[in-house]
Amino acid sequence: MRATRFTHVSIHAYDFEESMRFYVDVLGMRRVPSPDFAQPVEWLQLGDQQLHLFLSDGPAPAYHHIG
């Protein structure tokens, strides 16, 4: 089977509020319901693509991914 698209990208943010302002106010993404995780996480959507943004002040974690 060949992949035809991806559904989301998951990345971290050092400054969660500033990152949210950028993705929502500048890029026009909208918040969508997200699961309750142990750390702050927001799921944003633009068209049928999603960005899963989570708070982390360390280096890029192993759970960055494209799904």
Backbone as JSON, one array per atom type, in Angstrom:
{
  "sequence": "MRATRFTHVSIHAYDFEESMRFYVDVLGMRRVPSPDFAQPVEWLQLGDQQLHLFLSDGPAPAYHHIG",
  "N": [[0.84, -1.17, 0.0], [0.49, 2.24, -0.74], [1.28, 5.38, 0.67], [-0.92, 8.18, 0.73], [-1.37, 10.63, 1.87], [-0.82, 12.66, 4.84], [-2.12, 12.89, 8.19], [-1.56, 14.43, 10.44], [0.9, 16.5, 12.1], [3.14, 16.37, 14.75], [4.59, 18.42, 17.09], [6.83, 20.14, 19.38], [6.68, 23.04, 21.56], [8.52, 25.75, 22.84], [7.6, 28.11, 23.96], [4.5, 28.1, 24.73], [2.1, 29.69, 24.65], [2.82, 31.81, 22.91], [3.4, 30.36, 20.6], [0.87, 29.27, 20.08], [-0.56, 31.64, 19.52], [0.72, 32.37, 17.12], [0.13, 30.18, 15.33], [-2.68, 30.2, 15.36], [-3.54, 32.97, 15.1], [-1.89, 34.06, 13.04], [-1.52, 32.05, 11.03], [-4.1, 31.11, 10.83], [-5.18, 28.76, 11.85], [-7.47, 26.53, 13.54], [-8.58, 25.69, 16.85], [-9.13, 22.34, 17.86], [-10.9, 19.65, 19.51], [-8.88, 17.93, 21.88], [-7.18, 15.09, 23.33], [-6.81, 14.5, 26.89], [-3.8, 15.05, 28.13], [-0.79, 14.5, 30.12], [0.78, 16.73, 29.99], [0.57, 20.16, 28.76], [-1.27, 20.26, 25.78], [-2.3, 21.09, 22.53], [-4.54, 20.67, 19.86], [-4.61, 21.63, 16.58], [-6.22, 22.74, 13.59], [-6.23, 22.96, 10.03], [-7.95, 23.05, 7.22], [-8.02, 19.72, 6.19], [-5.87, 18.93, 7.62], [-3.87, 18.5, 10.55], [-2.17, 20.01, 13.34], [-0.41, 19.0, 16.07], [0.4, 20.32, 18.98], [2.65, 20.53, 21.62], [3.79, 21.34, 24.92], [7.15, 21.81, 25.78], [10.31, 22.28, 27.23], [12.74, 21.3, 26.63], [15.21, 19.72, 24.44], [14.29, 18.68, 21.09], [11.9, 16.24, 21.4], [11.64, 12.62, 21.39], [9.11, 11.93, 20.55], [8.2, 13.56, 18.5], [6.44, 13.59, 15.47], [5.05, 12.52, 12.31], [1.86, 11.74, 11.28]],
  "CA": [[0.0, 0.0, 0.0], [1.24, 3.49, -0.85], [0.69, 6.5, 1.41], [-1.46, 9.23, -0.13], [-1.33, 11.89, 2.6], [-0.68, 12.5, 6.28], [-3.23, 13.53, 8.91], [-1.1, 15.42, 11.4], [2.3, 16.65, 12.49], [3.2, 16.63, 16.19], [5.84, 19.1, 17.44], [6.79, 20.81, 20.68], [6.86, 24.48, 21.61], [9.16, 26.26, 24.05], [6.67, 29.13, 24.47], [3.23, 27.55, 24.28], [1.13, 30.73, 24.31], [3.29, 32.52, 21.72], [3.22, 29.45, 19.48], [-0.57, 29.21, 19.79], [-0.92, 32.89, 18.84], [1.22, 32.31, 15.75], [-0.61, 29.22, 14.51], [-4.1, 30.58, 15.28], [-3.74, 34.32, 14.6], [-1.17, 34.33, 11.8], [-1.8, 31.03, 10.01], [-5.53, 30.88, 10.73], [-5.6, 27.42, 12.27], [-8.48, 26.58, 14.61], [-8.46, 24.65, 17.87], [-10.07, 21.22, 17.81], [-10.79, 18.89, 20.75], [-7.71, 17.06, 22.01], [-7.22, 14.27, 24.55], [-6.23, 15.06, 28.11], [-2.48, 14.48, 28.36], [-0.15, 14.94, 31.35], [1.36, 18.05, 29.74], [-0.3, 20.95, 27.88], [-1.31, 19.88, 24.37], [-3.4, 21.65, 21.74], [-4.65, 20.19, 18.5], [-5.05, 22.7, 15.69], [-6.59, 22.19, 12.28], [-6.35, 23.82, 8.87], [-8.46, 22.11, 6.23], [-8.08, 18.37, 6.78], [-4.58, 18.67, 8.25], [-3.79, 18.92, 11.95], [-0.91, 20.21, 14.03], [-0.52, 18.68, 17.49], [1.43, 21.14, 19.61], [2.77, 20.25, 23.05], [4.76, 22.15, 25.64], [8.38, 21.17, 26.23], [11.41, 23.24, 27.22], [13.97, 20.58, 26.33], [15.46, 19.5, 23.01], [13.22, 17.99, 20.36], [11.69, 14.9, 21.98], [11.52, 11.45, 20.5], [7.75, 11.71, 20.05], [7.84, 14.35, 17.32], [6.11, 12.62, 14.43], [4.05, 12.78, 11.27], [0.94, 10.6, 11.29]],
  "C": [[0.89, 1.24, 0.0], [0.52, 4.6, -0.08], [0.22, 7.57, 0.43], [-1.47, 10.59, 0.54], [-1.02, 11.61, 4.06], [-1.8, 13.27, 6.95], [-2.78, 14.6, 9.87], [0.41, 15.41, 11.54], [2.28, 16.99, 13.98], [4.58, 17.21, 16.53], [5.7, 19.76, 18.8], [7.02, 22.31, 20.52], [7.56, 24.85, 22.91], [8.26, 27.27, 24.74], [5.3, 28.79, 23.92], [2.25, 28.64, 23.84], [1.54, 31.49, 23.06], [3.12, 31.64, 20.48], [1.75, 29.35, 19.09], [-1.03, 30.48, 19.07], [-0.48, 32.86, 17.38], [0.35, 31.4, 14.89], [-2.07, 29.62, 14.34], [-4.26, 31.94, 14.61], [-3.09, 34.58, 13.25], [-1.54, 33.33, 10.71], [-3.28, 30.68, 9.88], [-5.99, 29.49, 11.09], [-6.65, 27.57, 13.37], [-8.24, 25.44, 15.57], [-9.53, 23.6, 17.66], [-9.9, 20.43, 19.11], [-9.56, 17.97, 20.75], [-7.84, 16.24, 23.29], [-6.56, 14.99, 25.72], [-4.91, 14.35, 28.38], [-1.9, 15.04, 29.66], [0.47, 16.33, 31.21], [0.42, 18.83, 28.82], [-0.15, 20.53, 26.42], [-2.5, 20.57, 23.73], [-3.37, 21.02, 20.37], [-5.26, 21.31, 17.69], [-5.32, 22.11, 14.33], [-6.65, 23.3, 11.26], [-6.73, 22.91, 7.72], [-8.58, 20.74, 6.86], [-6.76, 17.96, 7.41], [-4.57, 19.19, 9.68], [-2.34, 19.12, 12.38], [-1.17, 19.9, 15.5], [0.68, 19.33, 18.16], [1.48, 20.82, 21.1], [3.91, 21.06, 23.65], [5.96, 21.32, 26.08], [9.49, 22.21, 26.17], [12.75, 22.58, 26.94], [14.2, 20.47, 24.83], [14.32, 18.71, 22.38], [13.07, 16.56, 20.88], [11.49, 13.82, 20.92], [10.12, 11.3, 19.93], [7.28, 12.78, 19.06], [7.5, 13.33, 16.22], [5.15, 13.21, 13.4], [3.17, 11.54, 11.23], [-0.01, 10.61, 10.12]]
}
